Amino acid sequence: MSDKIYRNTVEFAVRGRYALFSDILTRAGGEKSSYPIPTYEALKGILHSIYWKPTIVWYIDSVRIMNPICTARKGIRPIKYGGGNDLAYYTYLEDVYYQVRAHFEWNLNRPELEKDRNEHKHHNIARRMIERGGRRDIFLGTRECQSYVEPCVFGESTGAYDNCGIIPYGLMYHGITYADEAVNDEDKGMMTVRLWRPEMNNGVIDFIRPEECTVKRHIRKMPVKPFGRELENFVGLDEFAGGDQYELD
């Protein structure tokens, strides 16, 4: 487990009856099968549902697997593009429970939002949104896998894999780097898919940062949509930076 704790760290527990962190290699035939562990991008999506602003970028530091990894196979009737329904089998994770630790950093690709860089404001709002269960619906991987979040202390309680040592996993999907969050020069102006090789150490997976992923592929060029003018029209940025009484969705 990583010992580094950031000043604006948030910790929360997420639970759900089912989860589907689908491996893209299993989608070609119309069926989906979940990875055994959550992906970085899925956990980041949960934080976006809890609280997100273009001023900040969420970084997932660690996830702790609390319940045994179990799967359930379900028959699904997805809608076909040409109309009607098809029949497919999806393999879900069942009865999932995770503890997550994350922090945010400023999005330096958006200098137009520099006046909104009020660390205490964003941190306090994020903590309140965790206490209230998030701003938007929370789900684990796919929309049909509804879940719930609540505050927790990372590392408390007993997990199913606390004494299992190191369990390595193969090459897995890490996430997508969009142009407005790119750090490396070669990734700027591009949409990039990242892969990595995770290890679970006594139930805890410490994620590497997106820019540290060496296995990646550029999908297409992507411009950065500017923000700032819309905020100025809504409320003066000087006032917006002054406190959390102004909250823009």
mmCIF file with all atom_site columns, C-alpha atoms in Angstrom, residues 110-244:
data_model
loop_
_atom_site.group_PDB
_atom_site.id
_atom_site.type_symbol
_atom_site.label_atom_id
_atom_site.label_alt_id
_atom_site.label_comp_id
_atom_site.label_asym_id
_atom_site.label_entity_id
_atom_site.label_seq_id
_atom_site.pdbx_PDB_ins_code
_atom_site.Cartn_x
_atom_site.Cartn_y
_atom_site.Cartn_z
_atom_site.occupancy
_atom_site.B_iso_or_equiv
_atom_site.pdbx_formal_charge
_atom_site.auth_seq_id
_atom_site.auth_comp_id
_atom_site.auth_asym_id
_atom_site.auth_atom_id
_atom_site.pdbx_PDB_model_num
ATOM 1   C CA . ARG A 1 110 ? -6.872  25.018  -18.801 1.00 0.00 ? 110 ARG A CA 1
ATOM 2   C CA . PRO A 1 111 ? -5.145  28.288  -17.913 1.00 0.00 ? 111 PRO A CA 1
ATOM 3   C CA . GLU A 1 112 ? -8.432  30.108  -18.518 1.00 0.00 ? 112 GLU A CA 1
ATOM 4   C CA . LEU A 1 113 ? -9.709  28.582  -15.253 1.00 0.00 ? 113 LEU A CA 1
ATOM 5   C CA . GLU A 1 114 ? -6.729  29.616  -13.150 1.00 0.00 ? 114 GLU A CA 1
ATOM 6   C CA . LYS A 1 115 ? -8.865  31.870  -10.948 1.00 0.00 ? 115 LYS A CA 1
ATOM 7   C CA . ASP A 1 116 ? -10.963 28.869  -9.941  1.00 0.00 ? 116 ASP A CA 1
ATOM 8   C CA . ARG A 1 117 ? -7.986  27.064  -8.358  1.00 0.00 ? 117 ARG A CA 1
ATOM 9   C CA . ASN A 1 118 ? -9.223  27.200  -4.796  1.00 0.00 ? 118 ASN A CA 1
ATOM 10  C CA . GLU A 1 119 ? -8.076  23.938  -3.255  1.00 0.00 ? 119 GLU A CA 1
ATOM 11  C CA . HIS A 1 120 ? -10.106 24.139  -0.036  1.00 0.00 ? 120 HIS A CA 1
ATOM 12  C CA . LYS A 1 121 ? -13.308 24.908  -1.919  1.00 0.00 ? 121 LYS A CA 1
ATOM 13  C CA . HIS A 1 122 ? -13.070 21.935  -4.268  1.00 0.00 ? 122 HIS A CA 1
ATOM 14  C CA . HIS A 1 123 ? -11.898 19.572  -1.514  1.00 0.00 ? 123 HIS A CA 1
ATOM 15  C CA . ASN A 1 124 ? -14.732 20.551  0.831   1.00 0.00 ? 124 ASN A CA 1
ATOM 16  C CA . ILE A 1 125 ? -17.363 20.234  -1.886  1.00 0.00 ? 125 ILE A CA 1
ATOM 17  C CA . ALA A 1 126 ? -16.044 16.801  -2.903  1.00 0.00 ? 126 ALA A CA 1
ATOM 18  C CA . ARG A 1 127 ? -16.167 15.552  0.700   1.00 0.00 ? 127 ARG A CA 1
ATOM 19  C CA . ARG A 1 128 ? -19.734 16.834  1.124   1.00 0.00 ? 128 ARG A CA 1
ATOM 20  C CA . MET A 1 129 ? -20.810 15.163  -2.117  1.00 0.00 ? 129 MET A CA 1
ATOM 21  C CA . ILE A 1 130 ? -19.370 11.841  -0.909  1.00 0.00 ? 130 ILE A CA 1
ATOM 22  C CA . GLU A 1 131 ? -21.392 12.178  2.293   1.00 0.00 ? 131 GLU A CA 1
ATOM 23  C CA . ARG A 1 132 ? -24.529 12.789  0.215   1.00 0.00 ? 132 ARG A CA 1
ATOM 24  C CA . GLY A 1 133 ? -23.938 9.892   -2.151  1.00 0.00 ? 133 GLY A CA 1
ATOM 25  C CA . GLY A 1 134 ? -22.724 11.902  -5.147  1.00 0.00 ? 134 GLY A CA 1
ATOM 26  C CA . ARG A 1 135 ? -24.214 14.490  -7.457  1.00 0.00 ? 135 ARG A CA 1
ATOM 27  C CA . ARG A 1 136 ? -25.246 12.016  -10.153 1.00 0.00 ? 136 ARG A CA 1
ATOM 28  C CA . ASP A 1 137 ? -26.083 8.329   -10.246 1.00 0.00 ? 137 ASP A CA 1
ATOM 29  C CA . ILE A 1 138 ? -23.178 6.071   -9.316  1.00 0.00 ? 138 ILE A CA 1
ATOM 30  C CA . PHE A 1 139 ? -22.538 2.912   -11.309 1.00 0.00 ? 139 PHE A CA 1
ATOM 31  C CA . LEU A 1 140 ? -19.753 0.342   -11.571 1.00 0.00 ? 140 LEU A CA 1
ATOM 32  C CA . GLY A 1 141 ? -18.495 0.089   -15.118 1.00 0.00 ? 141 GLY A CA 1
ATOM 33  C CA . THR A 1 142 ? -21.840 0.106   -16.949 1.00 0.00 ? 142 THR A CA 1
ATOM 34  C CA . ARG A 1 143 ? -25.109 1.943   -16.472 1.00 0.00 ? 143 ARG A CA 1
ATOM 35  C CA . GLU A 1 144 ? -27.102 -1.101  -15.361 1.00 0.00 ? 144 GLU A CA 1
ATOM 36  C CA . CYS A 1 145 ? -24.735 -1.726  -12.417 1.00 0.00 ? 145 CYS A CA 1
ATOM 37  C CA . GLN A 1 146 ? -26.064 0.782   -9.899  1.00 0.00 ? 146 GLN A CA 1
ATOM 38  C CA . SER A 1 147 ? -23.985 1.345   -6.768  1.00 0.00 ? 147 SER A CA 1
ATOM 39  C CA . TYR A 1 148 ? -23.703 3.539   -3.689  1.00 0.00 ? 148 TYR A CA 1
ATOM 40  C CA . VAL A 1 149 ? -20.884 5.553   -2.156  1.00 0.00 ? 149 VAL A CA 1
ATOM 41  C CA . GLU A 1 150 ? -20.244 6.609   1.413   1.00 0.00 ? 150 GLU A CA 1
ATOM 42  C CA . PRO A 1 151 ? -17.288 8.015   3.375   1.00 0.00 ? 151 PRO A CA 1
ATOM 43  C CA . CYS A 1 152 ? -14.806 5.549   4.837   1.00 0.00 ? 152 CYS A CA 1
ATOM 44  C CA . VAL A 1 153 ? -11.312 5.342   6.289   1.00 0.00 ? 153 VAL A CA 1
ATOM 45  C CA . PHE A 1 154 ? -9.123  3.544   3.781   1.00 0.00 ? 154 PHE A CA 1
ATOM 46  C CA . GLY A 1 155 ? -7.677  0.395   5.353   1.00 0.00 ? 155 GLY A CA 1
ATOM 47  C CA . GLU A 1 156 ? -10.270 -0.034  8.090   1.00 0.00 ? 156 GLU A CA 1
ATOM 48  C CA . SER A 1 157 ? -12.356 -3.223  8.427   1.00 0.00 ? 157 SER A CA 1
ATOM 49  C CA . THR A 1 158 ? -11.346 -6.678  7.270   1.00 0.00 ? 158 THR A CA 1
ATOM 50  C CA . GLY A 1 159 ? -10.984 -7.436  3.575   1.00 0.00 ? 159 GLY A CA 1
ATOM 51  C CA . ALA A 1 160 ? -11.152 -10.808 1.838   1.00 0.00 ? 160 ALA A CA 1
ATOM 52  C CA . TYR A 1 161 ? -7.587  -10.553 0.512   1.00 0.00 ? 161 TYR A CA 1
ATOM 53  C CA . ASP A 1 162 ? -5.773  -8.912  3.416   1.00 0.00 ? 162 ASP A CA 1
ATOM 54  C CA . ASN A 1 163 ? -3.324  -11.814 3.807   1.00 0.00 ? 163 ASN A CA 1
ATOM 55  C CA . CYS A 1 164 ? -3.078  -13.130 0.270   1.00 0.00 ? 164 CYS A CA 1
ATOM 56  C CA . GLY A 1 165 ? 0.278   -11.605 -0.642  1.00 0.00 ? 165 GLY A CA 1
ATOM 57  C CA . ILE A 1 166 ? 0.949   -10.387 -4.177  1.00 0.00 ? 166 ILE A CA 1
ATOM 58  C CA . ILE A 1 167 ? -1.423  -11.451 -6.965  1.00 0.00 ? 167 ILE A CA 1
ATOM 59  C CA . PRO A 1 168 ? -0.237  -10.299 -10.433 1.00 0.00 ? 168 PRO A CA 1
ATOM 60  C CA . TYR A 1 169 ? -2.595  -9.633  -13.324 1.00 0.00 ? 169 TYR A CA 1
ATOM 61  C CA . GLY A 1 170 ? -1.784  -9.517  -17.004 1.00 0.00 ? 170 GLY A CA 1
ATOM 62  C CA . LEU A 1 171 ? -2.013  -6.616  -19.393 1.00 0.00 ? 171 LEU A CA 1
ATOM 63  C CA . MET A 1 172 ? -5.216  -4.706  -18.624 1.00 0.00 ? 172 MET A CA 1
ATOM 64  C CA . TYR A 1 173 ? -6.982  -1.538  -19.659 1.00 0.00 ? 173 TYR A CA 1
ATOM 65  C CA . HIS A 1 174 ? -5.986  1.450   -17.523 1.00 0.00 ? 174 HIS A CA 1
ATOM 66  C CA . GLY A 1 175 ? -7.969  4.297   -19.060 1.00 0.00 ? 175 GLY A CA 1
ATOM 67  C CA . ILE A 1 176 ? -8.247  6.992   -21.718 1.00 0.00 ? 176 ILE A CA 1
ATOM 68  C CA . THR A 1 177 ? -6.231  10.204  -21.760 1.00 0.00 ? 177 THR A CA 1
ATOM 69  C CA . TYR A 1 178 ? -8.220  12.994  -23.368 1.00 0.00 ? 178 TYR A CA 1
ATOM 70  C CA . ALA A 1 179 ? -6.481  15.975  -24.910 1.00 0.00 ? 179 ALA A CA 1
ATOM 71  C CA . ASP A 1 180 ? -7.424  18.355  -22.092 1.00 0.00 ? 180 ASP A CA 1
ATOM 72  C CA . GLU A 1 181 ? -5.766  16.092  -19.463 1.00 0.00 ? 181 GLU A CA 1
ATOM 73  C CA . ALA A 1 182 ? -2.627  15.122  -21.382 1.00 0.00 ? 182 ALA A CA 1
ATOM 74  C CA . VAL A 1 183 ? 0.687   15.586  -19.563 1.00 0.00 ? 183 VAL A CA 1
ATOM 75  C CA . ASN A 1 184 ? 3.229   14.052  -21.942 1.00 0.00 ? 184 ASN A CA 1
ATOM 76  C CA . ASP A 1 185 ? 4.018   16.101  -25.041 1.00 0.00 ? 185 ASP A CA 1
ATOM 77  C CA . GLU A 1 186 ? 3.361   13.182  -27.393 1.00 0.00 ? 186 GLU A CA 1
ATOM 78  C CA . ASP A 1 187 ? -0.173  12.800  -25.979 1.00 0.00 ? 187 ASP A CA 1
ATOM 79  C CA . LYS A 1 188 ? -1.247  16.427  -26.312 1.00 0.00 ? 188 LYS A CA 1
ATOM 80  C CA . GLY A 1 189 ? -3.874  17.029  -28.955 1.00 0.00 ? 189 GLY A CA 1
ATOM 81  C CA . MET A 1 190 ? -4.678  13.308  -29.032 1.00 0.00 ? 190 MET A CA 1
ATOM 82  C CA . MET A 1 191 ? -7.070  10.753  -27.540 1.00 0.00 ? 191 MET A CA 1
ATOM 83  C CA . THR A 1 192 ? -4.898  8.007   -26.049 1.00 0.00 ? 192 THR A CA 1
ATOM 84  C CA . VAL A 1 193 ? -5.786  4.548   -24.718 1.00 0.00 ? 193 VAL A CA 1
ATOM 85  C CA . ARG A 1 194 ? -3.540  3.302   -21.898 1.00 0.00 ? 194 ARG A CA 1
ATOM 86  C CA . LEU A 1 195 ? -2.735  -0.254  -20.715 1.00 0.00 ? 195 LEU A CA 1
ATOM 87  C CA . TRP A 1 196 ? -0.789  -1.529  -17.699 1.00 0.00 ? 196 TRP A CA 1
ATOM 88  C CA . ARG A 1 197 ? -0.005  -4.616  -15.614 1.00 0.00 ? 197 ARG A CA 1
ATOM 89  C CA . PRO A 1 198 ? -1.524  -4.309  -12.131 1.00 0.00 ? 198 PRO A CA 1
ATOM 90  C CA . GLU A 1 199 ? -0.628  -6.216  -8.979  1.00 0.00 ? 199 GLU A CA 1
ATOM 91  C CA . MET A 1 200 ? -2.804  -6.697  -5.914  1.00 0.00 ? 200 MET A CA 1
ATOM 92  C CA . ASN A 1 201 ? -0.806  -6.657  -2.691  1.00 0.00 ? 201 ASN A CA 1
ATOM 93  C CA . ASN A 1 202 ? -2.816  -7.995  0.270   1.00 0.00 ? 202 ASN A CA 1
ATOM 94  C CA . GLY A 1 203 ? -6.016  -6.774  -1.307  1.00 0.00 ? 203 GLY A CA 1
ATOM 95  C CA . VAL A 1 204 ? -4.727  -3.311  -2.313  1.00 0.00 ? 204 VAL A CA 1
ATOM 96  C CA . ILE A 1 205 ? -3.972  -2.154  -5.854  1.00 0.00 ? 205 ILE A CA 1
ATOM 97  C CA . ASP A 1 206 ? -1.818  0.975   -6.136  1.00 0.00 ? 206 ASP A CA 1
ATOM 98  C CA . PHE A 1 207 ? -2.407  2.644   -9.494  1.00 0.00 ? 207 PHE A CA 1
ATOM 99  C CA . ILE A 1 208 ? 0.328   4.269   -11.520 1.00 0.00 ? 208 ILE A CA 1
ATOM 100 C CA . ARG A 1 209 ? -0.363  7.749   -12.874 1.00 0.00 ? 209 ARG A CA 1
ATOM 101 C CA . PRO A 1 210 ? -1.759  7.987   -16.419 1.00 0.00 ? 210 PRO A CA 1
ATOM 102 C CA . GLU A 1 211 ? 1.406   9.612   -17.772 1.00 0.00 ? 211 GLU A CA 1
ATOM 103 C CA . GLU A 1 212 ? 3.462   6.703   -16.402 1.00 0.00 ? 212 GLU A CA 1
ATOM 104 C CA . CYS A 1 213 ? 1.715   4.134   -18.621 1.00 0.00 ? 213 CYS A CA 1
ATOM 105 C CA . THR A 1 214 ? 4.195   3.028   -21.263 1.00 0.00 ? 214 THR A CA 1
ATOM 106 C CA . VAL A 1 215 ? 1.824   0.758   -23.209 1.00 0.00 ? 215 VAL A CA 1
ATOM 107 C CA . LYS A 1 216 ? -0.553  3.090   -25.038 1.00 0.00 ? 216 LYS A CA 1
ATOM 108 C CA . ARG A 1 217 ? -2.001  3.921   -28.414 1.00 0.00 ? 217 ARG A CA 1
ATOM 109 C CA . HIS A 1 218 ? -3.145  7.185   -29.954 1.00 0.00 ? 218 HIS A CA 1
ATOM 110 C CA . ILE A 1 219 ? -6.689  6.751   -31.292 1.00 0.00 ? 219 ILE A CA 1
ATOM 111 C CA . ARG A 1 220 ? -7.308  10.066  -33.015 1.00 0.00 ? 220 ARG A CA 1
ATOM 112 C CA . LYS A 1 221 ? -6.596  13.752  -32.887 1.00 0.00 ? 221 LYS A CA 1
ATOM 113 C CA . MET A 1 222 ? -8.676  15.692  -30.381 1.00 0.00 ? 222 MET A CA 1
ATOM 114 C CA . PRO A 1 223 ? -8.895  19.464  -29.849 1.00 0.00 ? 223 PRO A CA 1
ATOM 115 C CA . VAL A 1 224 ? -9.192  20.947  -26.372 1.00 0.00 ? 224 VAL A CA 1
ATOM 116 C CA . LYS A 1 225 ? -12.554 22.614  -25.855 1.00 0.00 ? 225 LYS A CA 1
ATOM 117 C CA . PRO A 1 226 ? -11.903 25.960  -24.133 1.00 0.00 ? 226 PRO A CA 1
ATOM 118 C CA . PHE A 1 227 ? -13.751 26.957  -20.994 1.00 0.00 ? 227 PHE A CA 1
ATOM 119 C CA . GLY A 1 228 ? -13.842 30.354  -19.335 1.00 0.00 ? 228 GLY A CA 1
ATOM 120 C CA . ARG A 1 229 ? -16.068 32.572  -21.459 1.00 0.00 ? 229 ARG A CA 1
ATOM 121 C CA . GLU A 1 230 ? -19.131 30.616  -20.363 1.00 0.00 ? 230 GLU A CA 1
ATOM 122 C CA . LEU A 1 231 ? -18.090 30.951  -16.720 1.00 0.00 ? 231 LEU A CA 1
ATOM 123 C CA . GLU A 1 232 ? -17.511 34.673  -17.086 1.00 0.00 ? 232 GLU A CA 1
ATOM 124 C CA . ASN A 1 233 ? -21.006 35.067  -18.510 1.00 0.00 ? 233 ASN A CA 1
ATOM 125 C CA . PHE A 1 234 ? -22.466 33.107  -15.603 1.00 0.00 ? 234 PHE A CA 1
ATOM 126 C CA . VAL A 1 235 ? -20.606 34.736  -12.734 1.00 0.00 ? 235 VAL A CA 1
ATOM 127 C CA . GLY A 1 236 ? -17.431 36.775  -12.425 1.00 0.00 ? 236 GLY A CA 1
ATOM 128 C CA . LEU A 1 237 ? -14.417 34.536  -12.052 1.00 0.00 ? 237 LEU A CA 1
ATOM 129 C CA . ASP A 1 238 ? -13.060 36.701  -9.234  1.00 0.00 ? 238 ASP A CA 1
ATOM 130 C CA . GLU A 1 239 ? -16.239 36.021  -7.283  1.00 0.00 ? 239 GLU A CA 1
ATOM 131 C CA . PHE A 1 240 ? -16.334 32.374  -8.364  1.00 0.00 ? 240 PHE A CA 1
ATOM 132 C CA . ALA A 1 241 ? -12.870 31.782  -6.884  1.00 0.00 ? 241 ALA A CA 1
ATOM 133 C CA . GLY A 1 242 ? -13.833 33.317  -3.573  1.00 0.00 ? 242 GLY A CA 1
ATOM 134 C CA . GLY A 1 243 ? -15.917 30.518  -2.050  1.00 0.00 ? 243 GLY A CA 1
ATOM 135 C CA . ASP A 1 244 ? -18.019 27.451  -2.587  1.00 0.00 ? 244 ASP A CA 1
#
